[in-house]
Amino acid sequence: MLNEKMNGELSKQINAEMFSSYLYLSMSGWFESKGLSGFASWMRIQAKEETFHAEKLYDYVYERGGRVVLGAIDQPESEWSSALEIFEGALKHEEMISGMINDLVNISIEEKDHATNNFLQWFVAEQVEEEASAQAVVDKLKLIGDGSGMFVLDQEMGKRTFVAEE
Ligand code: OFO
């Protein structure tokens, strides 16, 4: 059974993951409006991944006999000046989420909740990937600038598929 503190902290993380989903859906919409359908699709998949993260936490809380009370989701940004600004924002956001996951791990240690600590290791590894994938796109965007390389990169971004990793 989850204790109240851990239950509350995991519930907060569900909200953060849902906000991430909302943020990436908003970013997807920006790309859609600029005719960059590959980037839009990449971000749409990212939004789906975030919902999957939230559901993974949700399922865990109930598996451990806890209770999730869903809170309001903040409004995400909707205007950016460039693809680079978006991906730099995504990277910053993921670094912040990694910090939240690390805090959760620390709480699980303080609470001597080994099961939750073990469960959270999946998120620790996932955050390494999340930061690396945003960083990789930032690097590519810096390399190509605003030129015709955007067309090629857009096509490459469109190849991403959604994989729900257990
Ligand atoms: Fe759920 O990893 Fe991004 O935010």
mmCIF file of C-alpha atoms and ligand atoms in Angstrom:
data_model
loop_
_atom_site.group_PDB
_atom_site.id
_atom_site.type_symbol
_atom_site.label_atom_id
_atom_site.label_comp_id
_atom_site.label_asym_id
_atom_site.label_seq_id
_atom_site.Cartn_x
_atom_site.Cartn_y
_atom_site.Cartn_z
ATOM 1 C CA MET A 1 0.000 0.000 0.000
ATOM 2 C CA LEU A 2 1.258 3.465 -0.886
ATOM 3 C CA ASN A 3 1.596 5.943 1.932
ATOM 4 C CA GLU A 4 -0.207 9.276 1.654
ATOM 5 C CA LYS A 5 2.903 11.307 0.907
ATOM 6 C CA MET A 6 4.070 9.062 -1.935
ATOM 7 C CA ASN A 7 0.542 8.864 -3.293
ATOM 8 C CA GLY A 8 0.290 12.669 -3.385
ATOM 9 C CA GLU A 9 3.686 13.104 -5.034
ATOM 10 C CA LEU A 10 2.922 10.510 -7.731
ATOM 11 C CA SER A 11 -0.398 12.236 -8.370
ATOM 12 C CA LYS A 12 1.449 15.528 -8.919
ATOM 13 C CA GLN A 13 3.680 13.775 -11.423
ATOM 14 C CA ILE A 14 0.624 12.523 -13.324
ATOM 15 C CA ASN A 15 -0.404 16.156 -13.682
ATOM 16 C CA ALA A 16 3.087 17.129 -14.896
ATOM 17 C CA GLU A 17 3.037 14.358 -17.503
ATOM 18 C CA MET A 18 -0.408 15.425 -18.711
ATOM 19 C CA PHE A 19 0.857 18.992 -18.960
ATOM 20 C CA SER A 20 3.823 17.692 -20.998
ATOM 21 C CA SER A 21 1.356 16.019 -23.342
ATOM 22 C CA TYR A 22 -0.602 19.258 -23.654
ATOM 23 C CA LEU A 23 2.580 21.252 -24.277
ATOM 24 C CA TYR A 24 3.744 18.918 -27.046
ATOM 25 C CA LEU A 25 0.309 18.882 -28.634
ATOM 26 C CA SER A 26 0.457 22.682 -28.661
ATOM 27 C CA MET A 27 3.918 22.542 -30.250
ATOM 28 C CA SER A 28 2.574 20.057 -32.796
ATOM 29 C CA GLY A 29 -0.152 22.551 -33.665
ATOM 30 C CA TRP A 30 2.414 25.288 -34.259
ATOM 31 C CA PHE A 31 4.308 23.051 -36.710
ATOM 32 C CA GLU A 32 1.023 22.081 -38.372
ATOM 33 C CA SER A 33 0.231 25.760 -38.940
ATOM 34 C CA LYS A 34 3.637 26.255 -40.579
ATOM 35 C CA GLY A 35 3.178 23.352 -43.001
ATOM 36 C CA LEU A 36 5.872 21.269 -41.292
ATOM 37 C CA SER A 37 3.871 18.057 -41.077
ATOM 38 C CA GLY A 38 6.841 15.825 -40.189
ATOM 39 C CA PHE A 39 7.684 17.938 -37.123
ATOM 40 C CA ALA A 40 3.970 18.116 -36.273
ATOM 41 C CA SER A 41 3.727 14.332 -36.385
ATOM 42 C CA TRP A 42 6.876 13.937 -34.231
ATOM 43 C CA MET A 43 5.396 16.231 -31.591
ATOM 44 C CA ARG A 44 2.025 14.487 -31.776
ATOM 45 C CA ILE A 45 3.772 11.196 -30.999
ATOM 46 C CA GLN A 46 5.659 12.888 -28.169
ATOM 47 C CA ALA A 47 2.311 14.059 -26.762
ATOM 48 C CA LYS A 48 1.038 10.471 -26.899
ATOM 49 C CA GLU A 49 4.146 9.244 -25.097
ATOM 50 C CA GLU A 50 3.479 11.719 -22.304
ATOM 51 C CA THR A 51 -0.083 10.491 -21.895
ATOM 52 C CA PHE A 52 1.381 6.992 -21.715
ATOM 53 C CA HIS A 53 3.747 8.156 -18.942
ATOM 54 C CA ALA A 54 0.814 9.640 -17.009
ATOM 55 C CA GLU A 55 -1.176 6.412 -17.407
ATOM 56 C CA LYS A 56 1.789 4.324 -16.300
ATOM 57 C CA LEU A 57 1.897 6.330 -13.044
ATOM 58 C CA TYR A 58 -1.892 6.197 -12.704
ATOM 59 C CA ASP A 59 -1.952 2.409 -13.078
ATOM 60 C CA TYR A 60 0.850 2.049 -10.546
ATOM 61 C CA VAL A 61 -0.934 4.130 -7.907
ATOM 62 C CA TYR A 62 -4.039 1.928 -8.197
ATOM 63 C CA GLU A 63 -1.971 -1.257 -8.290
ATOM 64 C CA ARG A 64 -0.573 -0.232 -4.895
ATOM 65 C CA GLY A 65 -3.999 0.487 -3.432
ATOM 66 C CA GLY A 66 -3.725 4.279 -3.773
ATOM 67 C CA ARG A 67 -6.108 6.879 -5.129
ATOM 68 C CA VAL A 68 -5.549 9.461 -7.858
ATOM 69 C CA VAL A 69 -7.361 12.793 -7.704
ATOM 70 C CA LEU A 70 -6.789 14.550 -11.004
ATOM 71 C CA GLY A 71 -6.060 18.277 -10.920
ATOM 72 C CA ALA A 72 -6.438 21.009 -13.542
ATOM 73 C CA ILE A 73 -3.903 21.102 -16.362
ATOM 74 C CA ASP A 74 -2.186 24.456 -16.953
ATOM 75 C CA GLN A 75 -2.491 26.185 -20.299
ATOM 76 C CA PRO A 76 0.612 25.526 -22.420
ATOM 77 C CA GLU A 77 2.397 28.146 -24.524
ATOM 78 C CA SER A 78 1.170 28.403 -28.096
ATOM 79 C CA GLU A 79 3.474 30.888 -29.839
ATOM 80 C CA TRP A 80 7.103 30.405 -30.763
ATOM 81 C CA SER A 81 9.390 32.138 -33.249
ATOM 82 C CA SER A 82 11.141 29.094 -34.714
ATOM 83 C CA ALA A 83 11.533 25.322 -34.680
ATOM 84 C CA LEU A 84 14.780 25.821 -32.769
ATOM 85 C CA GLU A 85 13.049 27.833 -30.069
ATOM 86 C CA ILE A 86 10.481 25.044 -29.709
ATOM 87 C CA PHE A 87 13.048 22.288 -29.342
ATOM 88 C CA GLU A 88 15.181 24.329 -26.968
ATOM 89 C CA GLY A 89 12.001 24.782 -24.929
ATOM 90 C CA ALA A 90 11.264 21.054 -25.111
ATOM 91 C CA LEU A 91 14.783 20.266 -23.896
ATOM 92 C CA LYS A 92 14.461 22.690 -20.992
ATOM 93 C CA HIS A 93 11.103 21.185 -20.134
ATOM 94 C CA GLU A 94 12.522 17.656 -20.126
ATOM 95 C CA GLU A 95 15.396 18.747 -17.873
ATOM 96 C CA MET A 96 12.801 20.103 -15.461
ATOM 97 C CA ILE A 97 10.830 16.822 -15.626
ATOM 98 C CA SER A 98 14.056 14.863 -14.969
ATOM 99 C CA GLY A 99 14.502 16.977 -11.830
ATOM 100 C CA MET A 100 10.962 16.098 -10.729
ATOM 101 C CA ILE A 101 11.632 12.378 -11.270
ATOM 102 C CA ASN A 102 14.849 12.637 -9.259
ATOM 103 C CA ASP A 103 12.921 14.342 -6.444
ATOM 104 C CA LEU A 104 10.383 11.493 -6.519
ATOM 105 C CA VAL A 105 13.193 8.945 -6.253
ATOM 106 C CA ASN A 106 14.585 10.852 -3.262
ATOM 107 C CA ILE A 107 11.172 10.827 -1.587
ATOM 108 C CA SER A 108 10.794 7.085 -2.197
ATOM 109 C CA ILE A 109 14.141 6.598 -0.412
ATOM 110 C CA GLU A 110 13.113 8.855 2.491
ATOM 111 C CA GLU A 111 9.829 6.961 2.782
ATOM 112 C CA LYS A 112 11.631 3.581 2.528
ATOM 113 C CA ASP A 113 9.264 2.678 -0.312
ATOM 114 C CA HIS A 114 11.424 0.245 -2.261
ATOM 115 C CA ALA A 115 8.657 -0.817 -4.637
ATOM 116 C CA THR A 116 8.101 2.772 -5.771
ATOM 117 C CA ASN A 117 11.828 3.330 -5.991
ATOM 118 C CA ASN A 118 12.069 0.309 -8.280
ATOM 119 C CA PHE A 119 9.089 1.469 -10.348
ATOM 120 C CA LEU A 120 10.602 4.947 -10.772
ATOM 121 C CA GLN A 121 13.821 3.583 -12.258
ATOM 122 C CA TRP A 122 11.932 3.135 -15.545
ATOM 123 C CA PHE A 123 11.298 6.899 -15.549
ATOM 124 C CA VAL A 124 14.920 7.663 -14.659
ATOM 125 C CA ALA A 125 16.048 5.775 -17.772
ATOM 126 C CA GLU A 126 13.250 7.253 -19.878
ATOM 127 C CA GLN A 127 14.329 10.791 -18.969
ATOM 128 C CA VAL A 128 17.832 10.113 -20.280
ATOM 129 C CA GLU A 129 16.209 9.255 -23.625
ATOM 130 C CA GLU A 130 13.804 12.203 -23.497
ATOM 131 C CA GLU A 131 16.618 14.696 -23.003
ATOM 132 C CA ALA A 132 18.814 13.023 -25.616
ATOM 133 C CA SER A 133 16.126 13.027 -28.301
ATOM 134 C CA ALA A 134 15.291 16.728 -27.771
ATOM 135 C CA GLN A 135 19.014 17.585 -27.709
ATOM 136 C CA ALA A 136 19.581 15.678 -30.977
ATOM 137 C CA VAL A 137 16.950 17.764 -32.752
ATOM 138 C CA VAL A 138 18.342 21.010 -31.271
ATOM 139 C CA ASP A 139 21.772 20.058 -32.636
ATOM 140 C CA LYS A 140 20.402 19.273 -36.105
ATOM 141 C CA LEU A 141 18.415 22.513 -36.247
ATOM 142 C CA LYS A 142 21.496 24.519 -35.305
ATOM 143 C CA LEU A 143 23.434 22.744 -38.009
ATOM 144 C CA ILE A 144 20.999 23.372 -40.843
ATOM 145 C CA GLY A 145 19.793 26.864 -39.888
ATOM 146 C CA ASP A 146 16.628 28.006 -41.663
ATOM 147 C CA GLY A 147 17.581 26.829 -45.141
ATOM 148 C CA SER A 148 16.331 24.073 -47.415
ATOM 149 C CA GLY A 149 17.670 21.457 -44.983
ATOM 150 C CA MET A 150 14.429 22.026 -43.048
ATOM 151 C CA PHE A 151 12.547 20.217 -45.800
ATOM 152 C CA VAL A 152 14.742 17.125 -45.479
ATOM 153 C CA LEU A 153 14.661 17.220 -41.668
ATOM 154 C CA ASP A 154 10.872 17.547 -41.734
ATOM 155 C CA GLN A 155 10.671 14.353 -43.757
ATOM 156 C CA GLU A 156 13.001 12.574 -41.362
ATOM 157 C CA MET A 157 10.974 13.733 -38.328
ATOM 158 C CA GLY A 158 7.837 12.337 -39.960
ATOM 159 C CA LYS A 159 9.240 8.811 -39.838
ATOM 160 C CA ARG A 160 8.932 8.533 -36.058
ATOM 161 C CA THR A 161 6.380 5.975 -34.870
ATOM 162 C CA PHE A 162 4.744 5.559 -31.472
ATOM 163 C CA VAL A 163 6.079 2.693 -29.373
ATOM 164 C CA ALA A 164 4.648 2.125 -25.899
ATOM 165 C CA GLU A 165 7.706 0.783 -24.060
ATOM 166 C CA GLU A 166 6.757 -1.274 -21.007
HETATM 167 FE FE1 OFO B 1 7.248 12.118 -19.546
HETATM 168 O O1 OFO B 1 8.878 12.564 -20.191
HETATM 169 FE FE2 OFO B 1 8.703 14.068 -21.186
HETATM 170 O O2 OFO B 1 7.906 15.182 -20.018
#
